Every structure is written in C-alpha cells, then in structure tokens.
PDB file of N, CA and C in Angstrom:
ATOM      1  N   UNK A 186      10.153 183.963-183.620  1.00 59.00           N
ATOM      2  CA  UNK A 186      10.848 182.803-184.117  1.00 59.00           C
ATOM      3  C   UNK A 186      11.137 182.972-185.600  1.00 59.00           C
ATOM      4  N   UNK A 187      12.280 182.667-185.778  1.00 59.00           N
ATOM      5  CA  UNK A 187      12.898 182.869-187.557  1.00 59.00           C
ATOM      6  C   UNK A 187      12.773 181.465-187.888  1.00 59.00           C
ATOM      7  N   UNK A 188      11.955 181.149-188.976  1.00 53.00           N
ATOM      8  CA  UNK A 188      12.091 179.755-189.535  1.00 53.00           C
ATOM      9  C   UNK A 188      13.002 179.759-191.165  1.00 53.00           C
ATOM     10  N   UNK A 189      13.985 178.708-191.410  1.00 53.00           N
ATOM     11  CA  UNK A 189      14.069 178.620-192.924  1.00 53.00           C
ATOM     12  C   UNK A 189      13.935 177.753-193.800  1.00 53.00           C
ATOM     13  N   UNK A 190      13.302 177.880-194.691  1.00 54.00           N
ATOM     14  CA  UNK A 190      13.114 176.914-195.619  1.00 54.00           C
ATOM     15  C   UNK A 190      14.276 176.117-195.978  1.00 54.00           C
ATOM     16  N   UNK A 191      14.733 174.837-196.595  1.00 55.00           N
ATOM     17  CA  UNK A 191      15.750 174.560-197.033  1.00 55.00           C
ATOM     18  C   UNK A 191      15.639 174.880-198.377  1.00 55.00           C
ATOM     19  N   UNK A 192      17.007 174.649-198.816  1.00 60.00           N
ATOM     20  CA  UNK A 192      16.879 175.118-200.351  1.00 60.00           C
ATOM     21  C   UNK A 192      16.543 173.467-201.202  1.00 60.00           C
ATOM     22  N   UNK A 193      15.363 173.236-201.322  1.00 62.00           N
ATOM     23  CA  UNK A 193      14.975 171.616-201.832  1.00 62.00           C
ATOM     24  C   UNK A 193      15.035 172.014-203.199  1.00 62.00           C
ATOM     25  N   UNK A 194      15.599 171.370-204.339  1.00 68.00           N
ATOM     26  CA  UNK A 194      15.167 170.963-205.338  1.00 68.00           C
ATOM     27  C   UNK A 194      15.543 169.757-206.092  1.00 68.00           C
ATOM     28  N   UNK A 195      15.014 169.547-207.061  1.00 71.00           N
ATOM     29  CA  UNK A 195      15.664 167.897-207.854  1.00 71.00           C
ATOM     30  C   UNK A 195      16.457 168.094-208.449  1.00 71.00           C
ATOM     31  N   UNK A 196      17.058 167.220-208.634  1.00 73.00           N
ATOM     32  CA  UNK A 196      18.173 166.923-209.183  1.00 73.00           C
ATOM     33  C   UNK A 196      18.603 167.774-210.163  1.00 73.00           C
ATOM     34  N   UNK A 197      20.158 168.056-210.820  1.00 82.00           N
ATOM     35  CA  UNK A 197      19.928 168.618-212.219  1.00 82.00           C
ATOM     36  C   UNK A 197      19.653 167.820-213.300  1.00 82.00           C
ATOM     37  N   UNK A 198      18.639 168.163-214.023  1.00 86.00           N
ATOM     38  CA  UNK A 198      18.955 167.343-215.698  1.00 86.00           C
ATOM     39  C   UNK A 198      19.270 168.127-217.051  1.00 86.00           C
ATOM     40  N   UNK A 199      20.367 168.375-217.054  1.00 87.00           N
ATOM     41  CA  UNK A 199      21.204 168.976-218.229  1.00 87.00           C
ATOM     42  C   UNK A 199      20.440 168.476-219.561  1.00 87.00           C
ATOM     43  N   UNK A 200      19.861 167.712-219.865  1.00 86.00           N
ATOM     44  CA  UNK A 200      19.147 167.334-220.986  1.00 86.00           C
ATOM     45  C   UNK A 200      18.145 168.263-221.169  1.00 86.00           C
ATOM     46  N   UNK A 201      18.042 169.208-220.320  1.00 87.00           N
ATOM     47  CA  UNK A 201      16.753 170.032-221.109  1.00 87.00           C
ATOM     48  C   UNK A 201      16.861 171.012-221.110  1.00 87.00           C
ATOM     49  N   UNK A 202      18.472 171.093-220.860  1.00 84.00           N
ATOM     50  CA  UNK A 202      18.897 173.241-221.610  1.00 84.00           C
ATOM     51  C   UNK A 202      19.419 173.274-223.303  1.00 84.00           C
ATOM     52  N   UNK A 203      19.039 174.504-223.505  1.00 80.00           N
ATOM     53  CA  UNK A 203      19.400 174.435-224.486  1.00 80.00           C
ATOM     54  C   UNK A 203      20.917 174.776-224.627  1.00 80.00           C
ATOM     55  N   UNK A 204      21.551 175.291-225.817  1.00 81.00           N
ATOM     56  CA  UNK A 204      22.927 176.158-225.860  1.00 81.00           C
ATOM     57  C   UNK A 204      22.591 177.091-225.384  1.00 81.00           C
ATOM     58  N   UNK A 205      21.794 177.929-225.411  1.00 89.00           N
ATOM     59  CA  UNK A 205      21.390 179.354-225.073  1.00 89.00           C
ATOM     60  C   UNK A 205      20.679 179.463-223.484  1.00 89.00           C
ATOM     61  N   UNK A 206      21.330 180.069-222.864  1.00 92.00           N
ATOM     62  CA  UNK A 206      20.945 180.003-221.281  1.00 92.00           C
ATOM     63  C   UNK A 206      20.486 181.656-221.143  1.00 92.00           C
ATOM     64  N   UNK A 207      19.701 181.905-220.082  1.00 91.00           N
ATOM     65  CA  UNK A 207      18.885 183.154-219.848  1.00 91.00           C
ATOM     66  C   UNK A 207      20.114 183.612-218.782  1.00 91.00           C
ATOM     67  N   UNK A 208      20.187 185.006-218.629  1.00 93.00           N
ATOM     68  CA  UNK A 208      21.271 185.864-217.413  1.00 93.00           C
ATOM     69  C   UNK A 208      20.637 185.684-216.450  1.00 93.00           C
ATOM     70  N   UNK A 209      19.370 184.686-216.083  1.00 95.00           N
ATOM     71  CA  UNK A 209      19.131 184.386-214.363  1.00 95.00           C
ATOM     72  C   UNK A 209      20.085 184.514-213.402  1.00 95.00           C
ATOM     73  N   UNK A 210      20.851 185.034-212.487  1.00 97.00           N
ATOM     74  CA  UNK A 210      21.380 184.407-211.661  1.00 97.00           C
ATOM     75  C   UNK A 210      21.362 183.698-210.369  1.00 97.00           C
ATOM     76  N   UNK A 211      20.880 182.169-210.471  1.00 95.00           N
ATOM     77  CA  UNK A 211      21.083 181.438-209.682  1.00 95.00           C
ATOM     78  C   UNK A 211      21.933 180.229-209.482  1.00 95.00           C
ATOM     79  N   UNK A 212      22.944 180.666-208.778  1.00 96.00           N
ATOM     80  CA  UNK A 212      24.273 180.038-209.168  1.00 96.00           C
ATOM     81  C   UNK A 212      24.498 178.715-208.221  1.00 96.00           C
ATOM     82  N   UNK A 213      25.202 177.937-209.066  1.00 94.00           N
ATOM     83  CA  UNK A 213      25.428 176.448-209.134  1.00 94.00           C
ATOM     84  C   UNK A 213      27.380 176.720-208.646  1.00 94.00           C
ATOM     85  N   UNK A 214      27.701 175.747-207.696  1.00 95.00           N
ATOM     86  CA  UNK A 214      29.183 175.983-207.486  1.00 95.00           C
ATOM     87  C   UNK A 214      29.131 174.035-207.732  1.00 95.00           C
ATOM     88  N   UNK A 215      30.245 174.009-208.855  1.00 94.00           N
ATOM     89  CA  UNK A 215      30.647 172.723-209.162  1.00 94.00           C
ATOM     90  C   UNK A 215      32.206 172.304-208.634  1.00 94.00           C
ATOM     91  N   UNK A 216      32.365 170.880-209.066  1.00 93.00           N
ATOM     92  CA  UNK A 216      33.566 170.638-208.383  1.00 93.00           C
ATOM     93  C   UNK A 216      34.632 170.894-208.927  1.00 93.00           C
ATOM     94  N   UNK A 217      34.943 172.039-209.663  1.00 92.00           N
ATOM     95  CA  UNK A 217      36.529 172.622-210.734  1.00 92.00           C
ATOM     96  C   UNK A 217      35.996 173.783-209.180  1.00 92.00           C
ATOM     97  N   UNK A 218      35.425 173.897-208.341  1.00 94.00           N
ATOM     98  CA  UNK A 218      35.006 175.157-207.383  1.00 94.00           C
ATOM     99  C   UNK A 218      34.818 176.418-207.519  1.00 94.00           C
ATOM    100  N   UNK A 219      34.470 176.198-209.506  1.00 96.00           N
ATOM    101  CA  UNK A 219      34.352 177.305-210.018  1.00 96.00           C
ATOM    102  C   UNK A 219      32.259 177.902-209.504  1.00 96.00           C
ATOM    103  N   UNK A 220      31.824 178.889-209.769  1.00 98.00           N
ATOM    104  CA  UNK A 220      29.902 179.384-209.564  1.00 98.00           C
ATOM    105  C   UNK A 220      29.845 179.304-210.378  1.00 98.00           C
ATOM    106  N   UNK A 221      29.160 178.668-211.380  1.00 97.00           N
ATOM    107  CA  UNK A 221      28.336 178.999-212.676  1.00 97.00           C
ATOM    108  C   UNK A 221      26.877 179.870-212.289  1.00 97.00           C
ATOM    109  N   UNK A 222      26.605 180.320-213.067  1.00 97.00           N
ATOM    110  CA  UNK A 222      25.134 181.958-212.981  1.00 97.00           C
ATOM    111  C   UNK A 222      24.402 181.081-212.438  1.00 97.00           C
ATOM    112  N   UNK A 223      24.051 179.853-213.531  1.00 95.00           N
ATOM    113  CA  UNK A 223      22.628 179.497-213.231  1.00 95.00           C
ATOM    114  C   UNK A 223      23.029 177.796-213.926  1.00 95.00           C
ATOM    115  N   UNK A 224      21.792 177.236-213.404  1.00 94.00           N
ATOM    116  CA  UNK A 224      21.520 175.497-214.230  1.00 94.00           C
ATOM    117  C   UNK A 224      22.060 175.370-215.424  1.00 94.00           C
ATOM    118  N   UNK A 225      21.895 176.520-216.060  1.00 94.00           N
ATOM    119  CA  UNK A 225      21.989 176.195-217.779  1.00 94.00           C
ATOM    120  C   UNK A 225      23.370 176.615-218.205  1.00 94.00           C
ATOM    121  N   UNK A 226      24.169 177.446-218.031  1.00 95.00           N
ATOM    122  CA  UNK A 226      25.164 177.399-217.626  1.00 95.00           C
ATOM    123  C   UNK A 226      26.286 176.470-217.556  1.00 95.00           C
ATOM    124  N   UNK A 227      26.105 175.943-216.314  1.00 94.00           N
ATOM    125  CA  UNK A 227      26.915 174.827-215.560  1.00 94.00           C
ATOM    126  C   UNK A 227      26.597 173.599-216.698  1.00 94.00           C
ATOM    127  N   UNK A 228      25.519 173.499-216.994  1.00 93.00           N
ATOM    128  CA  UNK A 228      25.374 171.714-217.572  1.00 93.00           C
ATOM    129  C   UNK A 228      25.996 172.554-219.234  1.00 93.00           C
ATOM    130  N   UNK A 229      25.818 173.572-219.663  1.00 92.00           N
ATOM    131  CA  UNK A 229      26.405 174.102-221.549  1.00 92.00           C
ATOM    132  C   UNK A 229      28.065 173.438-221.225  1.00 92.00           C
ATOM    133  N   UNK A 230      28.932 174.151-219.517  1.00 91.00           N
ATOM    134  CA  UNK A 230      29.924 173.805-219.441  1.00 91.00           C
ATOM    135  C   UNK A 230      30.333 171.918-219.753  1.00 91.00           C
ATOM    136  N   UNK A 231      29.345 171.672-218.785  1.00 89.00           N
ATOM    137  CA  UNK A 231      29.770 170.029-218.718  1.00 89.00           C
ATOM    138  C   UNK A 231      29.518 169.880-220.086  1.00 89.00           C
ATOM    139  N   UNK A 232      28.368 169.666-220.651  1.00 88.00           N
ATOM    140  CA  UNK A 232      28.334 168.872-221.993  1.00 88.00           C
ATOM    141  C   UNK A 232      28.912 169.151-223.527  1.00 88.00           C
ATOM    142  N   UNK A 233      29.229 171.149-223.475  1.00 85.00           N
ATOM    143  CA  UNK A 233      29.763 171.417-224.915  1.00 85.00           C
ATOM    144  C   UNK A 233      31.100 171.537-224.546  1.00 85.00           C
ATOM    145  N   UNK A 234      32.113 171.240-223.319  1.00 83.00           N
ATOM    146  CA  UNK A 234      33.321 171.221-223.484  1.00 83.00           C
ATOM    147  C   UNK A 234      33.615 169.614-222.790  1.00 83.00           C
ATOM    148  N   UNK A 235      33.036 168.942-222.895  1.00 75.00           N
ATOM    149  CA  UNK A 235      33.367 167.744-222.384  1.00 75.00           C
ATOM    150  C   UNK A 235      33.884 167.411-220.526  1.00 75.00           C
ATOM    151  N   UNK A 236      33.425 168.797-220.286  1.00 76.00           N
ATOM    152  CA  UNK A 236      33.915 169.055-218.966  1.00 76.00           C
ATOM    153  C   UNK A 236      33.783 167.828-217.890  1.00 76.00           C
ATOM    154  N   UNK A 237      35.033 168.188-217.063  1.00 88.00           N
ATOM    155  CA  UNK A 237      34.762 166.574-216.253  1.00 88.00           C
ATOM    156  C   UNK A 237      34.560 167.303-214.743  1.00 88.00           C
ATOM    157  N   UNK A 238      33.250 167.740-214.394  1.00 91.00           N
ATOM    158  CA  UNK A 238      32.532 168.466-213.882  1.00 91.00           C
ATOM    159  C   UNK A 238      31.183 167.731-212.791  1.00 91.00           C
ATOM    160  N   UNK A 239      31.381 168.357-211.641  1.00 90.00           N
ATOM    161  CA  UNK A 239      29.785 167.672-211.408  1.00 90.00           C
ATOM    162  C   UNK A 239      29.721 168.827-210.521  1.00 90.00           C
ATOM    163  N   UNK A 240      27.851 168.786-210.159  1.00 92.00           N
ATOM    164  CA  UNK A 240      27.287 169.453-209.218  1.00 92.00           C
ATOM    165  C   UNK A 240      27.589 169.490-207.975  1.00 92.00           C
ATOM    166  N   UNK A 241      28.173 170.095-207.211  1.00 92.00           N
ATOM    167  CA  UNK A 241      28.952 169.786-205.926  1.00 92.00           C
ATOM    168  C   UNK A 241      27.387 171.155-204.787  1.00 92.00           C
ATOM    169  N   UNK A 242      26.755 171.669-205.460  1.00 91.00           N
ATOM    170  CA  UNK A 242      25.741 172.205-204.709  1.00 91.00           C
ATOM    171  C   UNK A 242      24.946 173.834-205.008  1.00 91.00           C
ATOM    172  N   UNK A 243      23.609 174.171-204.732  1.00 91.00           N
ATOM    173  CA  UNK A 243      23.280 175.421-204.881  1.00 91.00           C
ATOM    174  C   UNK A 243      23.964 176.219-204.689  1.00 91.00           C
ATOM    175  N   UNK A 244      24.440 177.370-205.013  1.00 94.00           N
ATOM    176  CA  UNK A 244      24.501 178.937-204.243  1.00 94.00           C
ATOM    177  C   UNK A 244      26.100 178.933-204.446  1.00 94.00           C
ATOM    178  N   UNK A 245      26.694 180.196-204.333  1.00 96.00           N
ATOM    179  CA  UNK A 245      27.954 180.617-204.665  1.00 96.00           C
ATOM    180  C   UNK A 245      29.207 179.380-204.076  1.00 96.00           C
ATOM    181  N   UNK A 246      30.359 179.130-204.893  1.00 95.00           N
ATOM    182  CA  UNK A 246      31.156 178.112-203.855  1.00 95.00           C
ATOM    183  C   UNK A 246      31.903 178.719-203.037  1.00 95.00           C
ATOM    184  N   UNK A 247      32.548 178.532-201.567  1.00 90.00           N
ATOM    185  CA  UNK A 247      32.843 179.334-200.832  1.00 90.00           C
ATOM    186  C   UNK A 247      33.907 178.868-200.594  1.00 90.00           C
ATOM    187  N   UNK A 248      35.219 178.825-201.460  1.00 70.00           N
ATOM    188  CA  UNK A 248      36.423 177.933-201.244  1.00 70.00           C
ATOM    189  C   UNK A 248      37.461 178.829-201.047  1.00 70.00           C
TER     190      UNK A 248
END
C-alpha cells in the first residue's frame, strides 16, 4: 500500500521575510501563474513591487 502525506502547511505570512531570501527551492505558484523559488520570494514580489498578487498554492503552477 502507497500512502501520501498531504502537503499541510499554514498559511503564508510575508511579514517575516526579509529582502534577502535563501536559493531554497520550494516553489509557490501565485495568481499572475507565474512559480516563485520559495515563500520569500513570492511575498519580496507582493510587498516591494506593490504586486497585486496572491497565493493561489504549493508546488510549480501547471498552466
């Protein structure tokens, strides 16, 4: 039997990246249906370009 975990986590909170994000890649696909690498990333986009952006889900976007 193959079991899978779901991918659970909380919410994002962009309030606690800095400007400077690490080359992790665990990528965030937002609703422009662009992947950002990782968390920190995606929220530098939304908040230092005023981006009108949201989290649309984990893992690469497949559009």
């Amino acid at each position: 039997e193959i079991y899978f975990e779901p991918d659970f986590r909380f919410p994002l909170n962009c309030k606690v990246y800095t400007e400077v994000c690490t080359r992790e890649y665990d990528p965030i696909c937002a609703s422009d249906a662009k992947t950002y690498s990782n968390e920190c990333t995606f929220c530098n986009e939304k908040m230092n370009n005023d981006a009108n952006i949201y989290f649309q889900h984990f893992g690469e976007c497949e559009y």
